[in-house]
XYZ file of C-alpha atoms in Angstrom:
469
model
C -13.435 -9.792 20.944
C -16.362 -9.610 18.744
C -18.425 -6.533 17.893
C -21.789 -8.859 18.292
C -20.980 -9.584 22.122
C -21.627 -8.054 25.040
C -17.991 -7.822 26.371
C -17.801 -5.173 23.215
C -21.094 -3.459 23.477
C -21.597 -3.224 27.135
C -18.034 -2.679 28.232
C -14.919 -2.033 25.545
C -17.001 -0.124 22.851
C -18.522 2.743 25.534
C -15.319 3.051 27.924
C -13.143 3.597 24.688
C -15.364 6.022 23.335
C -15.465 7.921 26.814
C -11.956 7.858 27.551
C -11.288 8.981 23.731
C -13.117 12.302 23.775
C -12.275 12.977 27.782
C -8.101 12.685 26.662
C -9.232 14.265 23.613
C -10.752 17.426 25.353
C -7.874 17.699 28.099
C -4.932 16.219 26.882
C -4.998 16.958 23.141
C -4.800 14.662 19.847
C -1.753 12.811 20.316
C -2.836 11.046 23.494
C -6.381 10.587 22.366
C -4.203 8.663 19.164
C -2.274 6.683 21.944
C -5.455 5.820 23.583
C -7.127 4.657 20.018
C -3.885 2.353 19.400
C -4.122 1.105 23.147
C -7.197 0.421 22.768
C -7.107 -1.193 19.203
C -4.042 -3.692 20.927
C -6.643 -4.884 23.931
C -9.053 -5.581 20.919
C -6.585 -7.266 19.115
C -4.964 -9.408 21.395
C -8.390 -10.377 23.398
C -8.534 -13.947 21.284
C -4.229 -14.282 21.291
C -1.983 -12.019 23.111
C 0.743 -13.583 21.138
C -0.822 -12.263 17.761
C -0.019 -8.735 18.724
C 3.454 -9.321 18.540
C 3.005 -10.868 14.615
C 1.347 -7.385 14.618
C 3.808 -5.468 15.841
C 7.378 -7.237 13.453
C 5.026 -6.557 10.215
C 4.134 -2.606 11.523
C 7.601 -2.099 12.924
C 8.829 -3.713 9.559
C 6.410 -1.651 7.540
C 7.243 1.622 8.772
C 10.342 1.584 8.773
C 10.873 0.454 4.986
C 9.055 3.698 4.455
C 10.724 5.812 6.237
C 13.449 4.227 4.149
C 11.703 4.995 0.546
C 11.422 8.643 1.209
C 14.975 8.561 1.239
C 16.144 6.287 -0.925
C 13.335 5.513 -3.338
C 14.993 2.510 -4.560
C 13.154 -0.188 -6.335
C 14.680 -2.794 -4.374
C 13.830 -1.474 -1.324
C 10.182 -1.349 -2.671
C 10.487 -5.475 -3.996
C 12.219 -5.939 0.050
C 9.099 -4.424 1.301
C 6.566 -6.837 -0.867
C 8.348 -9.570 -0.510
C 8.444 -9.451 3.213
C 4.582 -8.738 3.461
C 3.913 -11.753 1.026
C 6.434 -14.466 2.472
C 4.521 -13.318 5.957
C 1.383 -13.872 3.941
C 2.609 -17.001 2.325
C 3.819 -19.293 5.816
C 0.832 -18.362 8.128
C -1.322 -18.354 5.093
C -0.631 -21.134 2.264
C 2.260 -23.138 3.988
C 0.176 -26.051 4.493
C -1.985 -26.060 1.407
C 1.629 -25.877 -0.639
C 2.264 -29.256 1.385
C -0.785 -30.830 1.190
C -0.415 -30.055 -2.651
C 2.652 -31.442 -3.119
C 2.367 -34.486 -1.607
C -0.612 -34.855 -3.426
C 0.982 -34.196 -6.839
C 4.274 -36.398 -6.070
C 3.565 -38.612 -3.731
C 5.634 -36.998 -1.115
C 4.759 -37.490 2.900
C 5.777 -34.082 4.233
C 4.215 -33.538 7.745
C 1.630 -30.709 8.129
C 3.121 -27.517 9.796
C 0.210 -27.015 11.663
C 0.263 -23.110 11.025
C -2.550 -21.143 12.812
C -3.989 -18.414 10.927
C -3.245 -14.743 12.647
C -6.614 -12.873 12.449
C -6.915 -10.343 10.088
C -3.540 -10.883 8.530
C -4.546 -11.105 4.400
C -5.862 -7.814 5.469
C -3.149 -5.635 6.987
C -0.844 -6.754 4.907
C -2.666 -6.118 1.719
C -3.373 -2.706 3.831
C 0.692 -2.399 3.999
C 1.157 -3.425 0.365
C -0.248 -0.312 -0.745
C 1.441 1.893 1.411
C 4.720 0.940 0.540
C 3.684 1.021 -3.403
C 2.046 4.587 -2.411
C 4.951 5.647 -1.027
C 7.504 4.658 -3.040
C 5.507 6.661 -5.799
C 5.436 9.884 -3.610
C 1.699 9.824 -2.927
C 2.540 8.881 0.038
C 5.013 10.551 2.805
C 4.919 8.648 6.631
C 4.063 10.323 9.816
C 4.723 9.651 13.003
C 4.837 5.865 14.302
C 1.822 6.385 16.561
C 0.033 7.803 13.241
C 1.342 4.607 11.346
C 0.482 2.014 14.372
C -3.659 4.032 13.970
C -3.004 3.393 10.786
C -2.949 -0.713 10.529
C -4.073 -1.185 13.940
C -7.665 0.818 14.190
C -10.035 -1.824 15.491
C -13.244 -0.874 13.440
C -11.234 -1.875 10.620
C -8.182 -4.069 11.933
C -10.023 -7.646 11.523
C -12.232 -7.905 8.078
C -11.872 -4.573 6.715
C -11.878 -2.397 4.664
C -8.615 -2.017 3.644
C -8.111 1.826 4.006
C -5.837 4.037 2.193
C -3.276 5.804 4.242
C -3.716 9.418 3.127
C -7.310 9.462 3.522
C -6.901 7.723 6.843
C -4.163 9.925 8.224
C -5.955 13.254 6.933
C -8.939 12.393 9.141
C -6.928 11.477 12.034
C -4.826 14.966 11.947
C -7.695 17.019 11.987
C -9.944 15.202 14.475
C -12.870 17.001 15.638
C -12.581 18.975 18.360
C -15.491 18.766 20.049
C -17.557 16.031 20.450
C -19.556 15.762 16.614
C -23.172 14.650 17.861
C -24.364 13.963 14.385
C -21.341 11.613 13.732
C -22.422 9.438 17.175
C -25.743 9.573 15.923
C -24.627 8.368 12.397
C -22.060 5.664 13.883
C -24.558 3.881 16.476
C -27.193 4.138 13.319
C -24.879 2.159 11.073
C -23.437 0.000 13.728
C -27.406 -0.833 15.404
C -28.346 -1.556 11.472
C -25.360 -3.718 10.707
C -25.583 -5.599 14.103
C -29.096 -6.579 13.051
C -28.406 -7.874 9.792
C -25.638 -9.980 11.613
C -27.426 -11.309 14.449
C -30.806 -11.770 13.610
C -30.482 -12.269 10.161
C -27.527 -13.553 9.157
C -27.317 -16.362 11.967
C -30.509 -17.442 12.031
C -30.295 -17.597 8.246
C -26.638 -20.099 8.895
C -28.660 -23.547 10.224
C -30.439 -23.609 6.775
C -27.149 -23.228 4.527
C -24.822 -25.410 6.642
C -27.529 -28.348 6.949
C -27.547 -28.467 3.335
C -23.396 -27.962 2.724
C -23.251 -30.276 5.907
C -24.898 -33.269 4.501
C -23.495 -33.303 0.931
C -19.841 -33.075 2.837
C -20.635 -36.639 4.449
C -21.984 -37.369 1.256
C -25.730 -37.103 2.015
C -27.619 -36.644 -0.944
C -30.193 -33.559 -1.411
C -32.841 -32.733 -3.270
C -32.766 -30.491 -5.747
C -35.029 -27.875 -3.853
C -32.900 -28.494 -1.058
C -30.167 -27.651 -3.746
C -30.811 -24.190 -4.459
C -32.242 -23.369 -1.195
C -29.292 -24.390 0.570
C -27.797 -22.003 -1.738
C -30.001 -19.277 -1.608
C -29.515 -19.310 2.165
C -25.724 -19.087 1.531
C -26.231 -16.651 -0.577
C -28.188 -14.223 1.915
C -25.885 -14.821 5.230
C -22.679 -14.145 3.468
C -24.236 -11.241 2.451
C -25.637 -10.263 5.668
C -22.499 -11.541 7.542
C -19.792 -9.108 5.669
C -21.949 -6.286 4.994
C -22.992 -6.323 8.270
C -19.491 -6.329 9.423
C -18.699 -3.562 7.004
C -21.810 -1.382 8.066
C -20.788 -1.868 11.645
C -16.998 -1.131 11.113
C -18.058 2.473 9.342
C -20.491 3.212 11.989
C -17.485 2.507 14.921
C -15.600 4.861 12.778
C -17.920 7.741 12.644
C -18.446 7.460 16.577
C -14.649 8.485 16.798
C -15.083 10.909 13.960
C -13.573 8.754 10.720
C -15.217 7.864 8.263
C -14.109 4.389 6.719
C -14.324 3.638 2.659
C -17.583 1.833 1.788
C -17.201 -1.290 1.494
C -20.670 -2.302 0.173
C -23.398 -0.758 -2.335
C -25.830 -3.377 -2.542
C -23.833 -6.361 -4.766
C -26.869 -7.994 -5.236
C -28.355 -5.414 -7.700
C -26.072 -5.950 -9.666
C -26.850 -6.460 -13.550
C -23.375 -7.941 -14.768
C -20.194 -9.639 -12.898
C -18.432 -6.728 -13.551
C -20.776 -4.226 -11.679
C -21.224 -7.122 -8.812
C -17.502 -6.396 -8.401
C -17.592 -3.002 -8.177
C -19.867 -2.782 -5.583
C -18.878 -6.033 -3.335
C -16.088 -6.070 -0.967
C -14.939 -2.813 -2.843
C -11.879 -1.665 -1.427
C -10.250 -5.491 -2.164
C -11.674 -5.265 -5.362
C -9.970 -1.602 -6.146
C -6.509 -3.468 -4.470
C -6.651 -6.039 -7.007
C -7.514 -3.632 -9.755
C -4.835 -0.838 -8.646
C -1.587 -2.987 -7.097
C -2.404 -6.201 -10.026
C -4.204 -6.201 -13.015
C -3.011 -2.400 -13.341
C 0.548 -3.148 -13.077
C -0.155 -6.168 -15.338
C -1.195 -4.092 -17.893
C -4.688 -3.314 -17.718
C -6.645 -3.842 -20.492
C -4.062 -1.343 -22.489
C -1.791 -4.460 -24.624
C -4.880 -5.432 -26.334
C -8.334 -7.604 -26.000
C -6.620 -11.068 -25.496
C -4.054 -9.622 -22.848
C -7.080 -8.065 -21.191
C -8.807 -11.503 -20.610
C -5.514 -12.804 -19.451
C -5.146 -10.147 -17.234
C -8.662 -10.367 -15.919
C -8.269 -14.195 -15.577
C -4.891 -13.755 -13.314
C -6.208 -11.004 -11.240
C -9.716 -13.189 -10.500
C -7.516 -16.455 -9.577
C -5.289 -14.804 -7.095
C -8.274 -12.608 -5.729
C -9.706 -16.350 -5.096
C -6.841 -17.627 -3.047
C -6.965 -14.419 -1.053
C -9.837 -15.333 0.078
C -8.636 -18.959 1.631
C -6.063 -22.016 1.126
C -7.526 -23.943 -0.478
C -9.041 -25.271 -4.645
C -12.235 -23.965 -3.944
C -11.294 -20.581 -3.511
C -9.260 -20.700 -6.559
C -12.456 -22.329 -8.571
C -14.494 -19.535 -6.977
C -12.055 -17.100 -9.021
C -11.669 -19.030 -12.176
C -15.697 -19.466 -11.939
C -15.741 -15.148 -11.509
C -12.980 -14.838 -14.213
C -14.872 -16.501 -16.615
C -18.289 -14.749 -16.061
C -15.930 -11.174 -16.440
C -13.961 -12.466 -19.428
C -17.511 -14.416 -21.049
C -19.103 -10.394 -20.308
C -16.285 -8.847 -22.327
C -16.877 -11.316 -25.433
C -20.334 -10.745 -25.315
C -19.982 -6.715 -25.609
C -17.293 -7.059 -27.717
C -19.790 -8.996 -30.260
C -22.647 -7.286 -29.856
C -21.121 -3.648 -29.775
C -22.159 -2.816 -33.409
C -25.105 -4.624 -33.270
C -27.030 -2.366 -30.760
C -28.905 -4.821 -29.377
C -31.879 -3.657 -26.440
C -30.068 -3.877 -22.818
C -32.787 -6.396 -21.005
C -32.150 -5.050 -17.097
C -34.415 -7.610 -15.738
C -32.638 -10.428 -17.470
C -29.285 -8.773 -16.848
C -29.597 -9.294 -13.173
C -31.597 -12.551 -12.672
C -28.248 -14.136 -15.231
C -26.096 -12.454 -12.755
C -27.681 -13.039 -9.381
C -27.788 -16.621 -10.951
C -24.195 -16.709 -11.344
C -23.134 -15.329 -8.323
C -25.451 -18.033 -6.390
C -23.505 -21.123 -8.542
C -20.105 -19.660 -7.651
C -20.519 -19.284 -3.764
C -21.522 -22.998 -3.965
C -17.607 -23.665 -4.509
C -16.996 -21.019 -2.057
C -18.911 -22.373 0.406
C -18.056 -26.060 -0.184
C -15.747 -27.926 1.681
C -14.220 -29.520 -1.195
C -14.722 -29.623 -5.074
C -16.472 -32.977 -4.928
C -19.127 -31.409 -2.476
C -19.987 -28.699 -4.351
C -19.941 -30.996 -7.689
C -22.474 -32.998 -5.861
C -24.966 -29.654 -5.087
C -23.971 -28.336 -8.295
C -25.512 -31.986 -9.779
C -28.265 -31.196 -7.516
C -29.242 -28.252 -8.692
C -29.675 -29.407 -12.079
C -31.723 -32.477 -11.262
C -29.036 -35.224 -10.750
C -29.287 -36.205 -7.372
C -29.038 -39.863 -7.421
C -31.538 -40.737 -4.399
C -33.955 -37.624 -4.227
C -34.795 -37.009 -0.943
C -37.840 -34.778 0.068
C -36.525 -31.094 0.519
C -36.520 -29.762 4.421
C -37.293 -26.197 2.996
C -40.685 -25.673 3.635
C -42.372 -22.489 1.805
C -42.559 -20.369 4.514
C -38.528 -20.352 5.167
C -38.143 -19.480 0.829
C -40.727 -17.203 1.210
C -39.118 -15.696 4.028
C -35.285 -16.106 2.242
C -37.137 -14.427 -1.079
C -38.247 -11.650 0.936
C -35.226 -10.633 2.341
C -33.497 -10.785 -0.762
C -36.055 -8.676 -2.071
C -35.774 -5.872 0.379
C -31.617 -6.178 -0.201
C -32.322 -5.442 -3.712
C -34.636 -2.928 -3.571
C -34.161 -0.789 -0.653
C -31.279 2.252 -0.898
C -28.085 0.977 0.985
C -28.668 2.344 3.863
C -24.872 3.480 4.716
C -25.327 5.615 1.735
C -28.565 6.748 3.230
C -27.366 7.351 6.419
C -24.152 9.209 5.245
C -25.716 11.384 2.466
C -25.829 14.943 3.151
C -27.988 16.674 0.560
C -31.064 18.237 2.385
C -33.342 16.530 -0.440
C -32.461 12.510 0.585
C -30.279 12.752 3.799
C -30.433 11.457 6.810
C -30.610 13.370 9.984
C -31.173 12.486 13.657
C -34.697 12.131 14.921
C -37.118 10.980 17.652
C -38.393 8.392 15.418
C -35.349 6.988 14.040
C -33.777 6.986 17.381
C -36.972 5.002 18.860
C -36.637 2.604 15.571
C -32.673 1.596 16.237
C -33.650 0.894 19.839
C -35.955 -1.624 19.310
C -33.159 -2.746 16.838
C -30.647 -3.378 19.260
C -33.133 -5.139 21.563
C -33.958 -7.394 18.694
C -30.170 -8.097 18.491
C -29.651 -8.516 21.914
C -31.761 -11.304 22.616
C -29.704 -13.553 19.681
C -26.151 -12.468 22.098
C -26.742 -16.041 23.458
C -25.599 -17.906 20.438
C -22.523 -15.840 19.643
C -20.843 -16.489 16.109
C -17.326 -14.692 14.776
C -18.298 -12.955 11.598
C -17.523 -15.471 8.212
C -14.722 -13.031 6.988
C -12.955 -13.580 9.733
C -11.645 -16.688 7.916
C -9.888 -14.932 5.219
C-alpha cells in the first residue's frame, strides 16, 4: 500500500485514524496501541502477506534479546543480537551481489539465489541495531511487546523511514493525548498534503526527464552534453522530491495520531559543504552511521589520518546501505572523498584565515552532490562513466539535447524555491508565536487545492524511490 494511492487516502488512512481515537476514547491506550500495530500489519503485508512473518522472527527475535540484556548485560549477547540483524540483512540483502562478485573475480558459475528484497528491511533492522546497542548500555529498558511491535512496526515510518529512537518513540506513545489534539490533525494533513505534492506532481512528472537520459546511456545511447547535466539535474530534483516527500508525509501521519517523528530533512540542498549536506539529508541514517560506526571506530579522537580513515569506512558502508550493488559503493567512496578532501582543506587553511565565499561554498557543493547521484542513479559504472564523459564534453556522437529551455527553466526554478524557501516541516512544526504556524481559513483553502492537484496525477501511481533501499 502506498501513501500516494487512493486505497490509502480514501480508505486505510481515515478508517485507522477513526477507529484509533474512538478505541482510544472508550477503551483506553492499550487497545488504541493494538489497533495502531493491527493496523501497521494490514499496511505491511498489503504488497506480501508472507513479509509479515520476516517481520515478525526479527521483532520476536529483537525483543526478546532485550529482555535478555537487562538481565544479563553480556557482551555476547549484545554481538548475538548484531549478528542476527546483519546476517538477516546480509541474505535478503547482498546474497546475490556476493555471488555475482565472486564469480566475477574467480571465474566461478554459482547460480543466482534469486533473493527478493523484504520492504523496508535495511530499515528496521538498522532501527533494531540501535536498540539493542541502547539497551545493552542502559539507555534503554523494554516495555511491553505490544509497545516494542509500535515500536518497529508503525506504518508512517515502517517502509523508508526515519529510523526512530526507541525512548523518544515509546515516551510519546505512553502518554498519548487524550483527547483528540486538533492542532496536531491540522499539522499532520498540512505536512502530509505538502509532501504528497512534492511526490506526485513534482517528483513524477520530474522522473520521464531523468530516466530518458539514464535510459539511453544504459543501452549505450549517446547524449549530449546538455542532455548530460540536465538528465542530472532532473535526478537531482526527484530524488529530492521523492524522499523528502516521503519523509514530510511520514511526520505528518505521525502527528495525526499524536507522534511526532525525527526530521528527516532540512533542506540538503542549501547546503555549503559535504559535511553540512550530510547533516541535513536523510538525517537520522546519517546520525546511525555517525553514533553505532564511525563513533565506535573511533571518531575523529586517534588522530587526523585515523579520522579520514574513519570517515572513508563509515561513507563506503553508508553506500552499500543504500543498495547491492558498485555503484552504491562509488556513490560512498565519491561522498568520502568530498568529506575527507573538506577536512584537508580546513586543516590547511585554518591559520591562514582565509574569507569563507558562501556563494561559492554551495554552487562546489550542489556541484558535487549532482556528479555523485550520477553513480547513484546509474545502472552500472560504465553508464555513469559515459554521462560523466558527457558532462565534460566527450560524448563521441553529440546528439541535439531533448531539454528544451522551458523544462531547465522550469527544473531551475524549483530548485530555486527548494533552496530558498524555509523547510516547511520546520515551519509547520515551530511553535514560537513570532514564525509559527497555526491553523487558518487560508491555509486550509491552500492545502485543498493541494490535494486536488495531487489527485489528478493518482492515475500514474509510482512506489516512492527509497523504497529500493
Amino acid at each position: 500500500m502506498l501513501f500516494n494511492s487512493y486505497t490509502f487516502i480514501i480508505l486505510f488512512l481515515p478508517l485507522t485514524v477513526v477507529l484509533f481515537y474512538a478505541i482510544k476514547q472508550h477503551l483506553g491506550q492499550v487497545p488504541a496501541l493494538a489497533l495502531l500495530v493491527t493496523a501497521s500489519g494490514i499496511f505491511y503485508g498489503w504488497w506480501n502477506p508472507s513479509y509479515l512473518l520476516l517481520l515478525a522472527a526479527s521483532i520476536g527475535t529483537n525483543y526478546g534479546l532485550g529482555k535478555l540484556l537487562v538481565h544479563r548485560k553480556r557482551r555476547a549477547i549484545l554481538i548475538a543480537g548484531v549478528a542476527f540483524n546483519l546476517a538477516l540483512l546480509g541474505y535478503f540483502k547482498y546474497a546475490d551481489f556476493f555471488v555475482t562478485t565472486m564469480n566475477a573475480l574467480v571465474g566461478s558459475e554459482w547460480v543466482l539465489l534469486g533473493v527478493v528484497l523484504p520492504l523496508a528491511i535495511s530499515f528496521f533492522t538498522f532501527q533494531q541495531i540501535a536498540f539493542l546497542v541502547n539497551t545493552f548500555r542502559g539507555t534503554v529498558i523494554p516495555g511491553s511487546l505490544l509497545e516494542y511491535m509500535a515500536f518497529v512496526a508503525f506504518f508512517p515510518q515502517l517502509i523508508a523511514g526515519p529510523i526512530v529512537n526507541y525512548r523518544r518513540v515509546m515516551s510519546q506513545f505512553a502518554r498519548l493525548p487524550k483527547g483528540i489534539p486538533w492542532h496536531d490533525i491540522a499539522r499532520g494533513l498540512t505536512l502530509f498534503s505538502i509532501g504528497l505534492f512534492k511526490k506526485v506532481v513534482l517528483a513524477d512528472n520530474i522522473a520521464p526527464y531523468a530516466d530518458a537520459v539514464f535510459g539511453t546511456v544504459q543501452v549505450g545511447g549517446d547524449i549530449a552534453m546538455l542532455d548530460a547535466w540536465g538528465g542530472s539535474l532532473a535526478y537531482t530534483l526527484q530524488l529530492y522530491l521523492d524522499f523528502s516527500g516521503y519523509s514530510d508525509m511520514a511526520l505528518g501521519l505521525g502527528h495525526l495520531f499524536g507522534i511526532r517523528l525525527p526530521i528527516n530533512f532540512d533542506v540538503p540542498y542549501k547546503a555549503t559543504s559535504i559535511a553540512d549536506f550530510w547533516r541535513r539529508w536523510h538525517i537520522t541514517l546519517s546520525s546511525f552511521l555517525r553514533d553505532y560506526l564511525y563513533i565506535p571506530l573511533g571518531g575523529n579522537r586517534r588522530g587526523f589520518t585515523r579520522t579520514q580513515l574513519n570517515v572513508m569506512i563509515t561513507f563506503l558502508l553508508g553506500g552499500l546501505w543504500h543498495g547491492a550493488g558498485w555503484t552504491f559503493v562509488v556513490w560512498g567512496a565519491l561522498h568520502g572523498f568530498f568529506v575527507v578532501t573538506q577536512n584537508l582543506w580546513e586543516r590547511i587553511t585554518a591559520k591562514r584565515a582565509l574569507p569563507t565565499l558562501r556563494p561559492l561554498s554551495w554552487v562546489l557543493t550542489f556541484l558535487s552532490v549532482v556528479v555523485a547521484w550520477v553513480v547513484f542513479r546509474s545502472e552500472s559504472l560504465a553508464a555513469s562513466f559515459a554521462i560523466w564523459s558527457s558532462m565534460i564534453g566527450f560524448s563521441t556522437e553529440p546528439t541535439a539535447s531533448t531539454f528544451t529551455v522551458p523544462v531547465l527553466a522550469a527544473m531551475l526554478g524549483i530548485l530555486g524555491i527548494i533552496v530558498l524557501l524555509p523547510s516547511p516541516v520546520r515551519w509547520v512544526r515551530e511553535e514560537t508565536k513570532a514564525a509559527g504556524w497555526r491553523p487558518h481559513p487560508l491555509y486550509a483553502g491552500v492545502i485543498v487545492l493541494i490535494l486536488l492537484a495531487s489527485a489528478t496525477q493518482f492515475a500514474k501511481v509510482a512506489p516512492f524511490l527509497y523504497f529500493n533501499f
